[in-house]
Amino acid sequence: MPDFYRYHAIFTYEDDGVNVVFPDLPGCITFGKDEEEAIRMAKEAVSLHIYGMEQDKEPIPEPSSMKKLAEEEALEPNESFYLVEAFMPPFREKQNKRFVKKTLSIPYWLNVEAERQGINFSHTLQNAIKQQLNIAT
């Protein structure tokens, strides 16, 4: 799995902001209120799109050359190409550290006593699972 990707985006400048599409990544679109925000959002969109493809074990398309895109994509006067780079390791790490919500059931009396003592259920459950899995904390 590569750590670095580069894809060309088409920035369309409108009165209300900048629309961004990626010809090589169908469905990968974003928007920014100005060019600076559009660039930031484009990097995030590419990273998220590629991460989703990696998780789904989908093939990641090869980026088209600028020459090929210029031949295939007839740009309007309010459009331009922009090369968007995505460095995946920090993005993957961030995604893997997200929390998930779990619903569980415990005896009523245990809940009452734990709440009375101010026990943090999430922290306690995390510690217990780590201990069960022999994961150092």
Tab-separated table of N, CA and C in Angstrom, residues 1-126:
chain	number	residue	atom	x	y	z
A	1	MET	N	0.844	-1.170	0.000
A	1	MET	CA	0.000	0.000	0.000
A	1	MET	C	0.899	1.247	0.000
A	2	PRO	N	0.857	2.055	-1.056
A	2	PRO	CA	1.709	3.243	-1.112
A	2	PRO	C	1.355	4.257	-0.019
A	3	ASP	N	2.343	5.018	0.373
A	3	ASP	CA	2.125	6.049	1.380
A	3	ASP	C	1.827	7.409	0.773
A	4	PHE	N	2.101	7.563	-0.508
A	4	PHE	CA	1.996	8.875	-1.135
A	4	PHE	C	1.223	8.768	-2.447
A	5	TYR	N	0.255	9.633	-2.632
A	5	TYR	CA	-0.543	9.661	-3.861
A	5	TYR	C	-0.597	11.090	-4.396
A	6	ARG	N	-0.678	11.206	-5.719
A	6	ARG	CA	-0.848	12.504	-6.389
A	6	ARG	C	-1.935	12.350	-7.462
A	7	TYR	N	-2.930	13.195	-7.381
A	7	TYR	CA	-3.998	13.197	-8.380
A	7	TYR	C	-4.290	14.629	-8.813
A	8	HIS	N	-4.609	14.771	-10.090
A	8	HIS	CA	-5.003	16.077	-10.601
A	8	HIS	C	-6.478	16.308	-10.299
A	9	ALA	N	-6.756	17.513	-9.857
A	9	ALA	CA	-8.129	17.934	-9.601
A	9	ALA	C	-8.490	19.030	-10.590
A	10	ILE	N	-9.768	19.163	-10.821
A	10	ILE	CA	-10.259	20.299	-11.594
A	10	ILE	C	-10.963	21.227	-10.612
A	11	PHE	N	-10.438	22.445	-10.503
A	11	PHE	CA	-11.037	23.474	-9.657
A	11	PHE	C	-11.937	24.326	-10.548
A	12	THR	N	-13.204	24.424	-10.161
A	12	THR	CA	-14.154	25.263	-10.883
A	12	THR	C	-14.500	26.446	-9.984
A	13	TYR	N	-14.138	27.627	-10.434
A	13	TYR	CA	-14.327	28.850	-9.653
A	13	TYR	C	-15.705	29.438	-9.945
A	14	GLU	N	-16.520	29.497	-8.903
A	14	GLU	CA	-17.876	30.046	-9.006
A	14	GLU	C	-17.974	31.248	-8.067
A	15	ASP	N	-19.076	31.976	-8.153
A	15	ASP	CA	-19.269	33.137	-7.285
A	15	ASP	C	-19.308	32.757	-5.808
A	16	ASP	N	-19.835	31.574	-5.508
A	16	ASP	CA	-19.989	31.163	-4.115
A	16	ASP	C	-18.854	30.285	-3.603
A	17	GLY	N	-17.815	30.053	-4.398
A	17	GLY	CA	-16.694	29.240	-3.934
A	17	GLY	C	-16.063	28.443	-5.054
A	18	VAL	N	-15.347	27.407	-4.654
A	18	VAL	CA	-14.583	26.598	-5.603
A	18	VAL	C	-15.020	25.140	-5.491
A	19	ASN	N	-15.552	24.592	-6.582
A	19	ASN	CA	-15.898	23.169	-6.645
A	19	ASN	C	-14.662	22.394	-7.080
A	20	VAL	N	-14.482	21.207	-6.511
A	20	VAL	CA	-13.312	20.387	-6.828
A	20	VAL	C	-13.768	18.981	-7.199
A	21	VAL	N	-13.307	18.495	-8.351
A	21	VAL	CA	-13.569	17.118	-8.773
A	21	VAL	C	-12.247	16.481	-9.186
A	22	PHE	N	-12.204	15.165	-9.095
A	22	PHE	CA	-11.016	14.396	-9.460
A	22	PHE	C	-11.388	13.436	-10.581
A	23	PRO	N	-10.959	13.708	-11.814
A	23	PRO	CA	-11.330	12.845	-12.938
A	23	PRO	C	-10.932	11.380	-12.751
A	24	ASP	N	-9.828	11.118	-12.063
A	24	ASP	CA	-9.369	9.740	-11.878
A	24	ASP	C	-10.015	9.040	-10.686
A	25	LEU	N	-10.753	9.787	-9.867
A	25	LEU	CA	-11.390	9.220	-8.673
A	25	LEU	C	-12.881	9.558	-8.697
A	26	PRO	N	-13.665	8.820	-9.482
A	26	PRO	CA	-15.099	9.108	-9.562
A	26	PRO	C	-15.742	9.123	-8.174
A	27	GLY	N	-16.538	10.138	-7.935
A	27	GLY	CA	-17.214	10.263	-6.653
A	27	GLY	C	-16.433	11.064	-5.638
A	28	CYS	N	-15.192	11.364	-5.915
A	28	CYS	CA	-14.374	12.160	-4.999
A	28	CYS	C	-14.546	13.627	-5.383
A	29	ILE	N	-15.363	14.325	-4.629
A	29	ILE	CA	-15.648	15.734	-4.894
A	29	ILE	C	-15.616	16.497	-3.578
A	30	THR	N	-15.374	17.784	-3.660
A	30	THR	CA	-15.410	18.619	-2.464
A	30	THR	C	-15.622	20.057	-2.890
A	31	PHE	N	-15.556	20.959	-1.931
A	31	PHE	CA	-15.872	22.357	-2.167
A	31	PHE	C	-15.139	23.203	-1.141
A	32	GLY	N	-14.785	24.413	-1.505
A	32	GLY	CA	-14.209	25.367	-0.563
A	32	GLY	C	-14.760	26.750	-0.833
A	33	LYS	N	-14.855	27.547	0.215
A	33	LYS	CA	-15.391	28.900	0.035
A	33	LYS	C	-14.429	29.793	-0.737
A	34	ASP	N	-13.136	29.426	-0.717
A	34	ASP	CA	-12.123	30.128	-1.499
A	34	ASP	C	-11.064	29.106	-1.916
A	35	GLU	N	-10.076	29.548	-2.673
A	35	GLU	CA	-9.075	28.608	-3.189
A	35	GLU	C	-8.290	27.926	-2.066
A	36	GLU	N	-7.930	28.680	-1.047
A	36	GLU	CA	-7.168	28.109	0.065
A	36	GLU	C	-7.938	26.976	0.745
A	37	GLU	N	-9.212	27.222	1.032
A	37	GLU	CA	-10.022	26.181	1.661
A	37	GLU	C	-10.241	25.013	0.703
A	38	ALA	N	-10.409	25.298	-0.582
A	38	ALA	CA	-10.610	24.232	-1.572
A	38	ALA	C	-9.394	23.314	-1.636
A	39	ILE	N	-8.198	23.873	-1.553
A	39	ILE	CA	-6.975	23.058	-1.561
A	39	ILE	C	-6.940	22.156	-0.336
A	40	ARG	N	-7.234	22.732	0.828
A	40	ARG	CA	-7.236	21.949	2.069
A	40	ARG	C	-8.296	20.837	2.012
A	41	MET	N	-9.477	21.188	1.535
A	41	MET	CA	-10.561	20.208	1.444
A	41	MET	C	-10.246	19.140	0.399
A	42	ALA	N	-9.555	19.522	-0.677
A	42	ALA	CA	-9.186	18.558	-1.722
A	42	ALA	C	-8.226	17.510	-1.165
A	43	LYS	N	-7.254	17.941	-0.372
A	43	LYS	CA	-6.310	16.991	0.236
A	43	LYS	C	-7.045	16.023	1.159
A	44	GLU	N	-7.970	16.567	1.944
A	44	GLU	CA	-8.741	15.712	2.844
A	44	GLU	C	-9.635	14.753	2.064
A	45	ALA	N	-10.268	15.244	1.000
A	45	ALA	CA	-11.162	14.402	0.196
A	45	ALA	C	-10.406	13.254	-0.454
A	46	VAL	N	-9.230	13.541	-1.030
A	46	VAL	CA	-8.429	12.481	-1.659
A	46	VAL	C	-8.003	11.461	-0.614
A	47	SER	N	-7.530	11.936	0.527
A	47	SER	CA	-7.085	11.016	1.581
A	47	SER	C	-8.221	10.121	2.048
A	48	LEU	N	-9.375	10.708	2.297
A	48	LEU	CA	-10.527	9.934	2.762
A	48	LEU	C	-11.000	8.956	1.695
A	49	HIS	N	-11.033	9.397	0.452
A	49	HIS	CA	-11.474	8.533	-0.651
A	49	HIS	C	-10.532	7.331	-0.800
A	50	ILE	N	-9.239	7.591	-0.811
A	50	ILE	CA	-8.260	6.506	-0.957
A	50	ILE	C	-8.304	5.585	0.252
A	51	TYR	N	-8.425	6.155	1.440
A	51	TYR	CA	-8.510	5.332	2.647
A	51	TYR	C	-9.720	4.394	2.563
A	52	GLY	N	-10.851	4.904	2.109
A	52	GLY	CA	-12.037	4.065	1.946
A	52	GLY	C	-11.815	2.953	0.945
A	53	MET	N	-11.135	3.269	-0.149
A	53	MET	CA	-10.834	2.240	-1.154
A	53	MET	C	-9.891	1.190	-0.570
A	54	GLU	N	-8.909	1.632	0.206
A	54	GLU	CA	-7.993	0.682	0.849
A	54	GLU	C	-8.753	-0.241	1.793
A	55	GLN	N	-9.644	0.331	2.593
A	55	GLN	CA	-10.404	-0.463	3.550
A	55	GLN	C	-11.322	-1.462	2.852
A	56	ASP	N	-11.857	-1.059	1.703
A	56	ASP	CA	-12.742	-1.937	0.930
A	56	ASP	C	-11.978	-2.854	-0.014
A	57	LYS	N	-10.652	-2.760	0.030
A	57	LYS	CA	-9.763	-3.572	-0.817
A	57	LYS	C	-10.059	-3.372	-2.308
A	58	GLU	N	-10.402	-2.147	-2.668
A	58	GLU	CA	-10.630	-1.791	-4.067
A	58	GLU	C	-9.301	-1.370	-4.691
A	59	PRO	N	-9.125	-1.618	-5.973
A	59	PRO	CA	-7.881	-1.167	-6.617
A	59	PRO	C	-7.844	0.361	-6.684
A	60	ILE	N	-6.688	0.917	-6.380
A	60	ILE	CA	-6.500	2.366	-6.443
A	60	ILE	C	-6.091	2.714	-7.874
A	61	PRO	N	-6.842	3.572	-8.555
A	61	PRO	CA	-6.507	3.872	-9.950
A	61	PRO	C	-5.195	4.644	-10.078
A	62	GLU	N	-4.504	4.357	-11.160
A	62	GLU	CA	-3.290	5.111	-11.479
A	62	GLU	C	-3.703	6.519	-11.894
A	63	PRO	N	-2.983	7.525	-11.442
A	63	PRO	CA	-3.331	8.878	-11.876
A	63	PRO	C	-2.987	9.099	-13.343
A	64	SER	N	-3.849	9.798	-14.029
A	64	SER	CA	-3.599	10.137	-15.431
A	64	SER	C	-2.504	11.186	-15.519
A	65	SER	N	-1.818	11.189	-16.638
A	65	SER	CA	-0.814	12.229	-16.861
A	65	SER	C	-1.533	13.545	-17.139
A	66	MET	N	-0.832	14.624	-16.905
A	66	MET	CA	-1.401	15.938	-17.176
A	66	MET	C	-1.733	16.084	-18.657
A	67	LYS	N	-0.886	15.526	-19.498
A	67	LYS	CA	-1.113	15.593	-20.948
A	67	LYS	C	-2.424	14.900	-21.315
A	68	LYS	N	-2.632	13.694	-20.768
A	68	LYS	CA	-3.853	12.941	-21.066
A	68	LYS	C	-5.089	13.688	-20.565
A	69	LEU	N	-5.006	14.211	-19.348
A	69	LEU	CA	-6.149	14.950	-18.808
A	69	LEU	C	-6.450	16.190	-19.637
A	70	ALA	N	-5.408	16.892	-20.045
A	70	ALA	CA	-5.607	18.100	-20.851
A	70	ALA	C	-6.288	17.766	-22.173
A	71	GLU	N	-5.988	16.589	-22.716
A	71	GLU	CA	-6.622	16.165	-23.970
A	71	GLU	C	-8.077	15.755	-23.749
A	72	GLU	N	-8.347	15.114	-22.608
A	72	GLU	CA	-9.684	14.573	-22.336
A	72	GLU	C	-10.633	15.584	-21.701
A	73	GLU	N	-10.107	16.493	-20.930
A	73	GLU	CA	-10.938	17.435	-20.180
A	73	GLU	C	-10.823	18.826	-20.789
A	74	ALA	N	-11.839	19.239	-21.498
A	74	ALA	CA	-11.846	20.589	-22.069
A	74	ALA	C	-12.266	21.562	-20.969
A	75	LEU	N	-11.306	22.289	-20.438
A	75	LEU	CA	-11.595	23.192	-19.327
A	75	LEU	C	-12.268	24.477	-19.799
A	76	GLU	N	-13.186	24.937	-18.969
A	76	GLU	CA	-13.846	26.223	-19.197
A	76	GLU	C	-12.920	27.332	-18.682
A	77	PRO	N	-13.194	28.580	-19.044
A	77	PRO	CA	-12.340	29.680	-18.567
A	77	PRO	C	-12.264	29.800	-17.042
A	78	ASN	N	-13.304	29.347	-16.344
A	78	ASN	CA	-13.312	29.437	-14.879
A	78	ASN	C	-12.787	28.160	-14.213
A	79	GLU	N	-12.111	27.301	-14.967
A	79	GLU	CA	-11.589	26.042	-14.433
A	79	GLU	C	-10.074	25.978	-14.589
A	80	SER	N	-9.453	25.236	-13.675
A	80	SER	CA	-8.012	24.999	-13.792
A	80	SER	C	-7.669	23.667	-13.140
A	81	PHE	N	-6.534	23.122	-13.549
A	81	PHE	CA	-6.026	21.897	-12.934
A	81	PHE	C	-5.226	22.258	-11.694
A	82	TYR	N	-5.247	21.364	-10.727
A	82	TYR	CA	-4.444	21.526	-9.522
A	82	TYR	C	-3.976	20.135	-9.113
A	83	LEU	N	-2.695	19.989	-8.828
A	83	LEU	CA	-2.148	18.704	-8.394
A	83	LEU	C	-2.306	18.590	-6.885
A	84	VAL	N	-3.030	17.570	-6.448
A	84	VAL	CA	-3.295	17.361	-5.025
A	84	VAL	C	-2.487	16.162	-4.556
A	85	GLU	N	-1.755	16.360	-3.475
A	85	GLU	CA	-0.929	15.294	-2.909
A	85	GLU	C	-1.533	14.824	-1.592
A	86	ALA	N	-1.483	13.521	-1.384
A	86	ALA	CA	-1.985	12.931	-0.143
A	86	ALA	C	-0.906	12.034	0.444
A	87	PHE	N	-0.451	12.381	1.645
A	87	PHE	CA	0.502	11.551	2.378
A	87	PHE	C	-0.321	10.758	3.380
A	88	MET	N	-0.420	9.452	3.177
A	88	MET	CA	-1.397	8.625	3.874
A	88	MET	C	-1.060	8.205	5.309
A	89	PRO	N	0.213	7.976	5.690
A	89	PRO	CA	0.455	7.463	7.044
A	89	PRO	C	-0.206	8.255	8.172
A	90	PRO	N	-0.084	9.591	8.227
A	90	PRO	CA	-0.759	10.283	9.326
A	90	PRO	C	-2.280	10.202	9.225
A	91	PHE	N	-2.798	10.177	7.997
A	91	PHE	CA	-4.247	10.076	7.821
A	91	PHE	C	-4.746	8.710	8.293
A	92	ARG	N	-4.032	7.648	7.905
A	92	ARG	CA	-4.428	6.301	8.348
A	92	ARG	C	-4.385	6.197	9.867
A	93	GLU	N	-3.339	6.745	10.459
A	93	GLU	CA	-3.196	6.697	11.919
A	93	GLU	C	-4.367	7.408	12.592
A	94	LYS	N	-4.715	8.562	12.067
A	94	LYS	CA	-5.834	9.323	12.628
A	94	LYS	C	-7.131	8.525	12.534
A	95	GLN	N	-7.364	7.873	11.408
A	95	GLN	CA	-8.585	7.090	11.228
A	95	GLN	C	-8.622	5.887	12.165
A	96	ASN	N	-7.477	5.285	12.402
A	96	ASN	CA	-7.430	4.102	13.255
A	96	ASN	C	-7.583	4.434	14.728
A	97	LYS	N	-7.419	5.707	15.092
A	97	LYS	CA	-7.565	6.096	16.492
A	97	LYS	C	-8.960	6.614	16.817
A	98	ARG	N	-9.841	6.585	15.854
A	98	ARG	CA	-11.187	7.071	16.131
A	98	ARG	C	-11.876	6.115	17.110
A	99	PHE	N	-12.836	6.621	17.807
A	99	PHE	CA	-13.559	5.812	18.774
A	99	PHE	C	-14.858	5.306	18.157
A	100	VAL	N	-15.300	4.161	18.621
A	100	VAL	CA	-16.579	3.609	18.201
A	100	VAL	C	-17.463	3.471	19.428
A	101	LYS	N	-18.737	3.668	19.227
A	101	LYS	CA	-19.689	3.567	20.325
A	101	LYS	C	-20.151	2.118	20.441
A	102	LYS	N	-20.130	1.603	21.658
A	102	LYS	CA	-20.593	0.245	21.933
A	102	LYS	C	-21.668	0.307	23.008
A	103	THR	N	-22.700	-0.470	22.826
A	103	THR	CA	-23.750	-0.580	23.828
A	103	THR	C	-23.532	-1.881	24.579
A	104	LEU	N	-23.625	-1.806	25.908
A	104	LEU	CA	-23.433	-3.020	26.692
A	104	LEU	C	-24.430	-3.056	27.834
A	105	SER	N	-24.572	-4.204	28.414
A	105	SER	CA	-25.484	-4.383	29.541
A	105	SER	C	-24.700	-4.880	30.740
A	106	ILE	N	-24.970	-4.262	31.894
A	106	ILE	CA	-24.376	-4.713	33.154
A	106	ILE	C	-25.496	-4.779	34.187
A	107	PRO	N	-25.302	-5.515	35.251
A	107	PRO	CA	-26.335	-5.579	36.283
A	107	PRO	C	-26.618	-4.188	36.870
A	108	TYR	N	-27.865	-3.954	37.198
A	108	TYR	CA	-28.295	-2.665	37.732
A	108	TYR	C	-27.476	-2.261	38.950
A	109	TRP	N	-27.324	-3.186	39.901
A	109	TRP	CA	-26.618	-2.862	41.134
A	109	TRP	C	-25.172	-2.442	40.868
A	110	LEU	N	-24.537	-3.068	39.835
A	110	LEU	CA	-23.161	-2.732	39.486
A	110	LEU	C	-23.099	-1.323	38.888
A	111	ASN	N	-24.079	-0.990	38.068
A	111	ASN	CA	-24.161	0.348	37.491
A	111	ASN	C	-24.305	1.404	38.586
A	112	VAL	N	-25.203	1.154	39.542
A	112	VAL	CA	-25.436	2.106	40.634
A	112	VAL	C	-24.155	2.334	41.428
A	113	GLU	N	-23.489	1.264	41.795
A	113	GLU	CA	-22.265	1.381	42.603
A	113	GLU	C	-21.144	2.071	41.821
A	114	ALA	N	-20.995	1.734	40.552
A	114	ALA	CA	-19.950	2.354	39.729
A	114	ALA	C	-20.211	3.852	39.565
A	115	GLU	N	-21.459	4.227	39.312
A	115	GLU	CA	-21.782	5.646	39.182
A	115	GLU	C	-21.566	6.379	40.495
A	116	ARG	N	-21.917	5.734	41.613
A	116	ARG	CA	-21.725	6.336	42.930
A	116	ARG	C	-20.248	6.640	43.172
A	117	GLN	N	-19.375	5.771	42.667
A	117	GLN	CA	-17.938	5.956	42.862
A	117	GLN	C	-17.289	6.770	41.733
A	118	GLY	N	-18.094	7.230	40.788
A	118	GLY	CA	-17.579	8.079	39.715
A	118	GLY	C	-16.684	7.360	38.723
A	119	ILE	N	-16.947	6.087	38.504
A	119	ILE	CA	-16.127	5.305	37.572
A	119	ILE	C	-16.464	5.700	36.136
A	120	ASN	N	-15.435	5.908	35.333
A	120	ASN	CA	-15.587	6.211	33.909
A	120	ASN	C	-15.725	4.875	33.183
A	121	PHE	N	-16.930	4.601	32.680
A	121	PHE	CA	-17.202	3.304	32.062
A	121	PHE	C	-16.340	3.062	30.821
A	122	SER	N	-16.197	4.073	29.972
A	122	SER	CA	-15.404	3.902	28.747
A	122	SER	C	-13.951	3.578	29.069
A	123	HIS	N	-13.387	4.335	29.992
A	123	HIS	CA	-11.983	4.119	30.362
A	123	HIS	C	-11.791	2.734	30.980
A	124	THR	N	-12.709	2.354	31.854
A	124	THR	CA	-12.614	1.050	32.514
A	124	THR	C	-12.733	-0.091	31.511
A	125	LEU	N	-13.664	0.029	30.576
A	125	LEU	CA	-13.839	-1.011	29.565
A	125	LEU	C	-12.611	-1.101	28.666
A	126	GLN	N	-12.064	0.042	28.261
A	126	GLN	CA	-10.845	0.029	27.443
A	126	GLN	C	-9.708	-0.685	28.168
